[in-house]
Each structure stands twice: as structure tokens, then as C-alpha cells.
Short mmCIF file of C-alpha atoms and ligand atoms in Angstrom, two decimals:
data_model
loop_
_atom_site.label_atom_id
_atom_site.label_comp_id
_atom_site.label_asym_id
_atom_site.label_seq_id
_atom_site.Cartn_x
_atom_site.Cartn_y
_atom_site.Cartn_z
CA UNK A 1 102.73 36.93 69.62
CA UNK A 2 103.67 39.71 67.24
CA UNK A 3 101.76 39.86 63.96
CA UNK A 4 103.98 39.57 60.88
CA UNK A 5 103.60 40.97 57.38
CA UNK A 6 103.63 37.41 56.09
CA UNK A 7 100.55 36.54 58.16
CA UNK A 8 98.79 39.61 56.81
CA UNK A 9 99.75 38.76 53.23
CA UNK A 10 98.56 35.17 53.70
CA UNK A 11 95.16 36.49 54.81
CA UNK A 12 95.02 38.91 51.88
CA UNK A 13 95.88 36.09 49.51
CA UNK A 14 92.39 34.71 50.16
CA UNK A 15 90.53 37.95 49.38
CA UNK A 16 89.01 37.84 45.88
CA UNK A 17 89.14 40.85 43.54
CA UNK A 18 86.59 41.98 40.91
CA UNK A 19 88.87 40.59 38.20
CA UNK A 20 88.54 37.07 39.58
CA UNK A 21 92.04 36.79 41.06
CA UNK A 22 93.20 37.36 44.63
CA UNK A 23 94.39 40.52 46.27
CA UNK A 24 98.05 39.56 46.39
CA UNK A 25 98.08 38.61 42.71
CA UNK A 26 98.49 42.05 41.20
CA UNK A 27 100.43 45.17 41.93
CA UNK A 28 97.72 46.83 43.93
CA UNK A 29 99.05 46.61 47.47
CA UNK A 30 101.26 49.19 49.08
CA UNK A 31 103.84 48.17 51.60
CA UNK A 32 102.16 46.77 54.68
CA UNK A 33 102.84 48.55 57.94
CA UNK A 34 102.41 46.50 61.11
CA UNK A 35 103.00 48.19 64.47
CA UNK A 36 101.82 46.87 67.81
CA UNK A 37 99.07 44.78 66.26
CA UNK A 38 97.87 47.68 64.11
CA UNK A 39 97.93 47.09 60.39
CA UNK A 40 97.81 49.81 57.76
CA UNK A 41 98.17 49.67 54.00
CA UNK A 42 96.56 50.91 50.84
CA UNK A 43 95.13 49.32 47.72
CA UNK A 44 95.75 51.34 44.57
CA UNK A 45 93.65 50.71 41.47
CA UNK A 46 92.65 52.49 38.25
CA UNK A 47 90.40 55.47 38.92
CA UNK A 48 87.81 53.95 36.56
CA UNK A 49 87.27 50.79 38.61
CA UNK A 50 87.56 52.22 42.06
CA UNK A 51 83.88 51.70 42.97
CA UNK A 52 84.07 48.01 42.23
CA UNK A 53 86.98 47.74 44.63
CA UNK A 54 85.29 49.22 47.69
CA UNK A 55 83.92 45.79 48.77
CA UNK A 56 87.46 44.41 48.35
CA UNK A 57 88.80 47.08 50.68
CA UNK A 58 86.18 46.07 53.26
CA UNK A 59 86.90 42.36 52.89
CA UNK A 60 90.62 43.07 53.18
CA UNK A 61 90.05 44.89 56.46
CA UNK A 62 87.90 42.04 57.75
CA UNK A 63 90.42 39.41 56.67
CA UNK A 64 93.27 41.26 58.38
CA UNK A 65 91.27 41.81 61.56
CA UNK A 66 90.70 38.06 61.74
CA UNK A 67 94.46 37.40 61.89
CA UNK A 68 95.30 36.43 65.49
CA UNK A 69 96.97 39.30 67.31
CA UNK A 70 95.67 42.04 65.03
CA UNK A 71 94.01 44.80 67.01
CA UNK A 72 92.99 47.06 64.20
CA UNK A 73 93.26 47.23 60.45
CA UNK A 74 92.92 50.29 58.27
CA UNK A 75 92.91 49.85 54.53
CA UNK A 76 92.82 52.86 52.24
CA UNK A 77 91.55 52.55 48.68
CA UNK A 78 93.33 54.95 46.38
CA UNK A 79 93.08 55.64 42.66
CA UNK A 80 95.99 55.57 40.29
CA UNK A 81 96.15 58.32 37.69
CA UNK A 82 95.12 56.99 34.29
CA UNK A 83 98.56 57.47 32.70
CA UNK A 84 100.36 55.62 35.47
CA UNK A 85 97.87 52.80 35.30
CA UNK A 86 98.33 52.39 31.57
CA UNK A 87 102.08 52.21 31.94
CA UNK A 88 101.79 49.62 34.61
CA UNK A 89 99.90 46.88 32.81
CA UNK A 90 99.14 43.45 34.20
CA UNK A 91 101.75 41.94 36.48
CA UNK A 92 102.77 38.32 36.80
CA UNK A 93 102.00 36.70 40.13
CA UNK A 94 105.64 36.27 41.13
CA UNK A 95 106.11 39.98 41.75
CA UNK A 96 102.90 40.22 43.65
CA UNK A 97 104.26 40.24 47.16
CA UNK A 98 106.95 42.81 46.69
CA UNK A 99 106.36 46.03 48.55
CA UNK A 100 104.85 48.64 46.29
CA UNK A 101 105.09 52.38 46.24
CA UNK A 102 102.27 53.64 48.47
CA UNK A 103 100.00 56.01 46.60
CA UNK A 104 100.66 59.72 46.90
CA UNK A 105 97.82 61.57 48.61
CA UNK A 106 97.17 63.45 45.38
CA UNK A 107 96.22 60.14 43.74
CA UNK A 108 93.52 59.43 46.26
CA UNK A 109 90.02 58.52 45.24
CA UNK A 110 88.53 60.61 47.99
CA UNK A 111 87.84 64.01 46.54
CA UNK A 112 89.33 66.99 48.32
CA UNK A 113 87.10 69.46 50.03
CA UNK A 114 85.28 71.27 47.20
CA UNK A 115 86.60 74.80 46.77
CA UNK A 116 89.58 74.28 49.05
CA UNK A 117 92.99 74.37 47.37
CA UNK A 118 95.23 73.02 50.12
CA UNK A 119 94.48 71.28 53.38
CA UNK A 120 97.23 71.12 55.96
CA UNK A 121 97.25 69.49 59.39
CA UNK A 122 98.79 70.90 62.56
CA UNK A 123 99.66 67.92 64.71
CA UNK A 124 101.78 66.63 67.55
CA UNK A 125 102.41 63.28 69.11
CA UNK A 126 101.66 64.64 72.55
CA UNK A 127 98.92 66.77 74.10
CA UNK A 128 99.25 70.27 75.45
CA UNK A 129 102.26 71.34 73.41
CA UNK A 130 100.40 74.25 71.83
CA UNK A 131 98.97 72.79 68.61
CA UNK A 132 95.74 74.71 68.76
CA UNK A 133 97.49 77.97 69.61
CA UNK A 134 99.89 77.35 66.73
CA UNK A 135 97.09 76.34 64.35
CA UNK A 136 95.12 79.54 65.02
CA UNK A 137 98.10 81.86 64.74
CA UNK A 138 99.43 80.04 61.70
CA UNK A 139 96.01 80.41 60.04
CA UNK A 140 96.08 84.13 60.85
CA UNK A 141 99.64 84.39 59.52
CA UNK A 142 98.46 82.84 56.26
CA UNK A 143 95.55 85.29 56.23
CA UNK A 144 98.08 88.11 56.52
CA UNK A 145 99.70 86.85 53.32
CA UNK A 146 96.45 87.82 51.63
CA UNK A 147 95.08 84.30 51.49
CA UNK A 148 91.58 83.03 52.15
CA UNK A 149 91.96 80.71 55.09
CA UNK A 150 89.72 78.29 56.95
CA UNK A 151 90.39 76.45 60.17
CA UNK A 152 88.85 73.15 61.16
CA UNK A 153 88.98 71.81 64.69
CA UNK A 154 89.46 68.08 64.23
CA UNK A 155 90.06 67.65 67.94
CA UNK A 156 86.65 66.19 68.54
CA UNK A 157 87.72 64.86 71.94
CA UNK A 158 88.64 68.28 73.25
CA UNK A 159 87.72 71.00 70.77
CA UNK A 160 89.47 74.27 71.56
CA UNK A 161 88.57 76.65 68.74
CA UNK A 162 85.40 77.94 70.46
CA UNK A 163 87.63 79.14 73.31
CA UNK A 164 90.66 80.25 71.29
CA UNK A 165 88.49 82.30 68.98
CA UNK A 166 85.86 83.24 71.58
CA UNK A 167 83.03 81.82 69.51
CA UNK A 168 79.77 81.24 71.34
CA UNK A 169 77.27 81.24 68.51
CA UNK A 170 76.01 78.10 66.81
CA UNK A 171 76.45 77.60 63.08
CA UNK A 172 73.30 77.96 61.01
CA UNK A 173 72.10 75.23 58.73
CA UNK A 174 71.64 75.77 55.03
CA UNK A 175 68.77 73.87 53.45
CA UNK A 176 68.48 71.71 56.55
CA UNK A 177 71.51 69.58 55.76
CA UNK A 178 74.61 71.70 55.38
CA UNK A 179 76.26 73.89 57.98
CA UNK A 180 77.44 77.42 57.56
CA UNK A 181 80.81 77.91 59.24
CA UNK A 182 81.49 80.84 61.57
CA UNK A 183 83.67 83.79 60.54
CA UNK A 184 86.20 85.24 62.96
CA UNK A 185 89.19 87.51 62.31
CA UNK A 186 88.73 86.87 58.61
CA UNK A 187 88.99 83.09 59.09
CA UNK A 188 86.29 80.58 58.20
CA UNK A 189 85.93 78.38 61.27
CA UNK A 190 84.29 75.06 62.11
CA UNK A 191 84.49 73.02 65.29
CA UNK A 192 82.46 70.20 66.76
CA UNK A 193 82.58 72.37 69.87
CA UNK A 194 80.06 74.72 68.21
CA UNK A 195 77.54 71.91 68.13
CA UNK A 196 77.78 70.41 71.59
CA UNK A 197 77.89 71.78 75.12
CA UNK A 198 81.27 72.34 76.67
CA UNK A 199 80.26 70.11 79.56
CA UNK A 200 79.25 67.11 77.44
CA UNK A 201 81.80 64.37 77.87
CA UNK A 202 82.97 63.26 74.50
CA UNK A 203 83.37 59.57 74.21
CA UNK A 204 84.01 58.72 70.62
CA UNK A 205 84.77 55.43 69.05
CA UNK A 206 86.79 54.93 65.90
CA UNK A 207 83.92 54.90 63.38
CA UNK A 208 82.27 57.91 65.03
CA UNK A 209 85.52 59.82 64.90
CA UNK A 210 85.71 59.11 61.20
CA UNK A 211 82.15 60.17 60.44
CA UNK A 212 82.35 63.33 62.56
CA UNK A 213 85.46 64.49 60.74
CA UNK A 214 84.15 63.51 57.34
CA UNK A 215 80.98 65.49 58.00
CA UNK A 216 82.87 68.55 59.12
CA UNK A 217 84.86 68.39 55.91
CA UNK A 218 82.11 67.70 53.44
CA UNK A 219 78.87 68.93 54.94
CA UNK A 220 80.07 72.39 55.78
CA UNK A 221 79.90 75.26 53.29
CA UNK A 222 83.58 76.15 53.35
CA UNK A 223 83.35 78.32 50.25
CA UNK A 224 86.55 78.92 48.30
CA UNK A 225 89.71 78.78 50.37
CA UNK A 226 93.39 78.90 49.54
CA UNK A 227 94.26 76.97 52.66
CA UNK A 228 92.40 74.99 55.29
CA UNK A 229 94.35 74.52 58.51
CA UNK A 230 93.27 71.49 60.52
CA UNK A 231 93.88 71.49 64.26
CA UNK A 232 94.43 67.83 65.04
CA UNK A 233 93.85 66.02 68.30
CA UNK A 234 97.06 64.86 69.99
CA UNK A 235 98.49 61.49 69.13
CA UNK A 236 98.65 59.16 66.20
CA UNK A 237 95.28 57.43 66.35
CA UNK A 238 92.07 57.06 64.35
CA UNK A 239 91.45 60.75 63.78
CA UNK A 240 94.88 61.33 62.29
CA UNK A 241 94.63 58.32 60.04
CA UNK A 242 91.15 59.34 58.97
CA UNK A 243 92.41 62.72 57.96
CA UNK A 244 95.25 61.20 56.05
CA UNK A 245 92.87 58.82 54.32
CA UNK A 246 89.88 61.03 53.74
CA UNK A 247 91.55 64.26 52.76
CA UNK A 248 94.30 64.84 50.28
CA UNK A 249 96.47 66.56 52.88
CA UNK A 250 99.02 68.75 51.24
CA UNK A 251 101.20 68.44 54.29
CA UNK A 252 101.51 68.43 58.04
CA UNK A 253 103.11 70.80 60.52
CA UNK A 254 104.38 69.13 63.69
CA UNK A 255 104.43 71.11 66.93
CA UNK A 256 106.79 70.10 69.70
CA UNK A 257 108.21 71.53 72.88
CA UNK A 258 111.99 71.28 73.32
CA UNK A 259 112.01 68.60 76.03
CA UNK A 260 113.36 65.20 75.07
CA UNK A 261 110.11 63.42 75.91
CA UNK A 262 108.03 65.69 73.72
CA UNK A 263 110.54 65.21 70.92
CA UNK A 264 110.07 61.46 71.02
CA UNK A 265 106.37 62.07 70.48
CA UNK A 266 107.08 64.58 67.74
CA UNK A 267 109.20 61.93 66.03
CA UNK A 268 106.20 59.60 66.16
CA UNK A 269 104.08 62.30 64.58
CA UNK A 270 106.59 62.82 61.78
CA UNK A 271 106.80 59.07 61.24
CA UNK A 272 103.04 58.67 61.07
CA UNK A 273 102.58 61.28 58.35
CA UNK A 274 105.49 59.91 56.37
CA UNK A 275 104.01 56.44 56.64
CA UNK A 276 100.78 57.60 55.05
CA UNK A 277 102.75 59.63 52.50
CA UNK A 278 101.75 63.05 53.71
CA UNK A 279 104.70 65.44 53.35
CA UNK A 280 105.89 66.92 56.63
CA UNK A 281 106.09 70.67 56.04
CA UNK A 282 108.20 71.11 59.13
CA UNK A 283 108.50 71.27 62.89
CA UNK A 284 107.64 74.25 65.11
CA UNK A 285 109.36 74.47 68.48
CA UNK A 286 106.77 75.92 70.82
CA UNK A 287 107.49 77.17 74.35
CA UNK A 288 111.01 77.18 73.06
CA UNK A 289 112.43 79.63 75.56
CA UNK A 290 111.01 81.76 78.36
CA UNK A 291 110.74 85.44 77.67
CA UNK A 292 110.33 87.38 80.92
CA UNK A 293 107.37 89.75 80.46
CA UNK A 294 108.96 92.26 82.87
CA UNK A 295 112.57 92.45 81.76
CA UNK A 296 112.53 90.71 78.39
CA UNK A 297 115.34 88.35 79.44
CA UNK A 298 115.41 85.05 77.63
CA UNK A 299 115.84 81.82 79.65
CA UNK A 300 116.10 78.43 78.01
CA UNK A 301 114.24 76.63 80.77
CA UNK A 302 113.63 73.41 78.90
CA UNK A 303 116.84 73.59 76.95
CA UNK A 304 116.34 74.89 73.46
CA UNK A 305 117.07 73.88 69.90
CA UNK A 306 115.91 70.27 70.44
CA UNK A 307 113.19 70.50 67.82
CA UNK A 308 115.54 72.09 65.30
CA UNK A 309 118.00 69.21 65.75
CA UNK A 310 115.20 66.68 65.59
CA UNK A 311 113.90 68.24 62.37
CA UNK A 312 117.39 68.01 60.88
CA UNK A 313 117.68 64.41 62.00
CA UNK A 314 114.36 63.57 60.37
CA UNK A 315 115.20 65.48 57.21
CA UNK A 316 112.22 67.84 57.56
CA UNK A 317 112.26 71.65 57.56
CA UNK A 318 112.49 73.59 60.80
CA UNK A 319 109.84 76.30 60.79
CA UNK A 320 110.64 78.41 63.83
CA UNK A 321 110.80 78.90 67.58
CA UNK A 322 107.88 80.37 69.50
CA UNK A 323 108.75 81.57 73.03
CA UNK A 324 106.87 80.59 76.16
CA UNK A 325 105.26 83.91 76.94
CA UNK A 326 102.48 85.05 79.22
CA UNK A 327 100.95 87.19 76.50
CA UNK A 328 100.61 84.23 74.16
CA UNK A 329 98.85 82.21 76.86
CA UNK A 330 96.58 84.98 78.08
CA UNK A 331 95.63 86.16 74.63
CA UNK A 332 95.17 82.65 73.32
CA UNK A 333 92.98 81.51 76.18
CA UNK A 334 90.77 84.58 76.03
CA UNK A 335 90.03 84.26 72.35
CA UNK A 336 92.33 87.08 71.25
CA UNK A 337 95.10 85.34 69.29
CA UNK A 338 98.27 87.44 69.11
CA UNK A 339 98.54 87.58 65.34
CA UNK A 340 95.06 89.13 65.17
CA UNK A 341 95.22 91.38 68.20
CA UNK A 342 98.90 92.39 68.41
CA UNK A 343 99.86 92.29 64.76
CA UNK A 344 102.87 94.54 65.28
CA UNK A 345 104.27 92.50 68.17
CA UNK A 346 107.25 90.18 68.03
CA UNK A 347 105.12 87.05 68.51
CA UNK A 348 102.94 87.89 65.53
CA UNK A 349 106.08 88.28 63.43
CA UNK A 350 107.30 84.81 64.43
CA UNK A 351 103.99 83.25 63.44
CA UNK A 352 103.91 85.16 60.15
CA UNK A 353 107.42 83.88 59.36
CA UNK A 354 106.25 80.33 60.05
CA UNK A 355 103.20 80.92 57.83
CA UNK A 356 105.42 82.18 55.00
CA UNK A 357 107.61 79.07 55.22
CA UNK A 358 104.53 76.88 55.12
CA UNK A 359 102.98 78.75 52.19
CA UNK A 360 106.21 78.49 50.21
CA UNK A 361 105.80 74.75 50.30
CA UNK A 362 102.07 74.51 49.57
CA UNK A 363 101.44 77.33 47.12
CA UNK A 364 100.44 76.30 43.62
CA UNK A 365 103.40 74.73 41.85
CA UNK A 366 105.46 74.12 45.01
CA UNK A 367 106.66 70.67 45.96
CA UNK A 368 105.88 70.13 49.63
CA UNK A 369 108.32 68.23 51.77
CA UNK A 370 110.98 68.26 49.02
CA UNK A 371 113.49 69.15 51.68
CA UNK A 372 112.74 65.83 53.31
CA UNK A 373 114.70 63.30 51.32
CA UNK A 374 115.19 60.55 53.86
CA UNK A 375 112.56 58.59 55.66
CA UNK A 376 113.45 57.63 59.21
CA UNK A 377 110.80 55.66 61.01
CA UNK A 378 111.64 54.97 64.60
CA UNK A 379 108.30 55.28 66.32
N1 ATP B 401 104.10 79.80 73.28
C1 ATP B 401 103.29 79.76 74.32
N2 ATP B 401 103.50 80.55 75.41
C2 ATP B 401 102.67 80.49 76.49
N3 ATP B 401 101.62 79.69 76.56
C3 ATP B 401 101.34 78.90 75.50
C4 ATP B 401 102.14 78.89 74.32
N4 ATP B 401 101.60 78.02 73.44
C5 ATP B 401 100.52 77.50 74.04
N5 ATP B 401 100.36 78.01 75.27
C6 ATP B 401 99.32 77.68 76.26
O1 ATP B 401 99.46 76.31 76.57
C7 ATP B 401 98.18 75.69 76.74
C8 ATP B 401 98.05 74.54 75.76
O2 ATP B 401 98.05 75.06 74.45
P1 ATP B 401 97.12 74.46 73.30
O3 ATP B 401 95.73 74.30 73.78
O4 ATP B 401 97.36 75.29 72.11
O5 ATP B 401 97.83 73.05 73.16
P2 ATP B 401 97.36 71.76 72.37
O6 ATP B 401 98.59 71.06 71.95
O7 ATP B 401 96.39 72.13 71.32
O8 ATP B 401 96.63 70.96 73.51
P3 ATP B 401 95.69 69.66 73.32
O9 ATP B 401 96.61 68.54 73.10
O10 ATP B 401 94.95 69.62 74.62
O11 ATP B 401 94.82 69.93 72.13
C9 ATP B 401 97.16 76.81 76.54
O12 ATP B 401 96.80 77.33 77.79
C10 ATP B 401 97.92 77.84 75.71
O13 ATP B 401 97.45 79.16 75.92
MG1 MG B 402 94.43 71.45 70.97
#
């Protein structure tokens, strides 16, 4: 039987708060998202009392998990800015169950990554569409804008940065507890792949996923960065939600191939970030068309333009088309990303254009995702 919001609210109505009332009796809950037995919502409180609410967040998760039919529950605790909180004031119980504005990532309690101005995710609903290749070349494109850029491999199931950047060395520890990231092509790089053997099968469970990512964010000496690009694992699971919860993501770039099936997954990706209030900076159509290495003829083997149309449909920016090209594959897989090794080539230019469109939205003072007025959730 499908879980309903009402069932979730009934369970939350029995969770006590530090103020002596119950969780549904105040304007602290965001809208509650229930999909396929998975429940996600946030609790937003004054920054000053956030610590006291951590046990409430835990109890809320436990209460929701106990609802028959619920497979997983993720509750984010977020802090309201002081001014907003003052304006809000106490609320009578009768408005308690109305859906609330979910907190903006910038309001989150979780601090950002010290020294890092903007963290952006490169994601896709589906595997193998070229996220990692895009993430690396996008990071290099941002570097070419004169920015200090880091790249974090959050794909702890199948890390690819060691290969894409030909990194074999292990990071050193600083003071026995913190890790020094690796430098390559002017990028500051960290991947779980640096710490484990390529052959080790990686079987991670939800909580381990969360702690591995949190550690790579907070226990690594990232230094000062203008942008950190996060290469996400495929899909819309624990790792993605952890990122959205743990890091004030400035935005997300969705990579898709032009085929219809990939676009459905891309739509899911867009929907997931919108659901957790992370602005979608745009969609990249990868392997958009085939460029013959011999004659330079363009063939639209998968059909083309699908991602552009999908971006328009979703009200998110379209960032560019990257061709399916042998050079991109060969260079990428041998640790020689095109933007670094063929900076004057046409592929590098495409990635630099994408990087410029991304930077325009995340640079200080910009309003990311402002081109995305409507929210369409059809996942
Ligand atoms: N535009 C392109 N032209 C040719 N080959 C490409 C292109 N983009 C990516 N590839 C190749 O496709 C393969 C998959 O790319 P990549 O590893 O970047 O995808 P991914 O989405 O990160 O995959 P995963 O979901 O496994 O993490 C790689 O061999 C890569 O070199
Ligand atoms: Mg990848």
C-alpha cells in the first residue's frame, strides 16, 4: 500500500520538540516528499537552537521509518537566518500542517567546505553518459577562466578520477588526521579511488556512503578554491541526497545523452535537485552528434537536440552540446583530458563555453538557476 503524506504527518505529530510541543505544531516542516516509499523533508529552525533539534531530527526519521510501507526516510535539519526567524514568530497550531517553503541550501546549518566559495555537482540520472568526462573538462574550463578549482570524486562506487587524471600516487596525511589532495593540471583533486585498490569491490551502504563523502569534504585540506566540482555517482540515491544535505551546493549540472531513455533519467536528475532546492545550472548534451575523425562529417546518430528541448521543457538553461568523438574518449581514458592537452582544439572550446555559462550563474553576486522559473516534477 502506498505511503501517504497524511500517514507521515500523523507519525510526526507524536514527535516531541525541545519547546514541549509536537513537530507538526509549528512552522518548522517543509513540504513532505513521498516517492516509492521514500520520504524526504526538512526541519527548519532558528540557527541559535539548531543543536537542540538534532535529536528531534533523529526521532523524526525513526518515527517515519516505522510507518508501514516506508522504505527509507531522510530528514534534513536546516537553520533559518536570524532575520527570517524573527519575522516568522510563533504560529498557531491550525496552520501547522500546511506545506512550508523548504529551506534554501544557503540557509543550511551544515557549514560549507571551509575556504571553498562554490560547490557544484555534475550529475545524471543514468550511468555512462559522460559525467566524469564532463566534470573534469568543466573543471579545467573553469581553471582557464583564471579560477582556483578543485574536483571531488563522489562516485565512491566507481571512482574514475584516478584514471581520467592518470593519478597513481596516494594522498599524504597532514598531522595524521587530514588528507592532502593531489594536484593535477592546476586542479586540486580528491577521490576515494586514491585510497583503495582498483580491484577492491566497493560495497557501500547508505550510512557509509554518507560518512565517506562527508570525510572527503571536511577532512581534506582543500585550501582556498573559487569552485569545487563534484563528480557524482549516477542516479538519485543516498550519495546525491547526502551531497544536497551536507553541502550548500550552489547548483547542479545535469549531463545527458540525446536518446529518449537517457532524457527520462536526466529529467529525474533535474527533479531530484529541484526537490532538495538545489538550483539546476543547466543540462549538457553529451555524445550529442558523431564527428567523424577522418572526414569531420557530423552525423546525428542518436538524434540530436533532445537535451536542449528537455532543458526548455524543464525551464533550466541549456549549456551546450559535446560531440561523440574518438579524441574525447581516448584522451579522457588515458588521463589526458582535452581541455588540458588540446587547449586550442574545438572540443576544448565547447567545454570552456560550458564553463563560462556555469560561472556566470555561480560567480559572486549571481543568482543561480534564475532562468528556471517553473518546477516540473515528473520523476
Ligand atoms: N563526448 C564523448 N565522446 C566520446 N567518448 C566519450 C564522450 N564522453 C564520454 N566518453 C566516454 O564514455 C565513457 C563513459 O564516460 P564517463 O566515465 O565520463 O561517464 P560517466 O557518466 O561518468 O559514467 P559512470 O556513470 O560510470 O560514472 C568513457 O569511456 C568516456 O571516455
Ligand atoms: Mg563517472
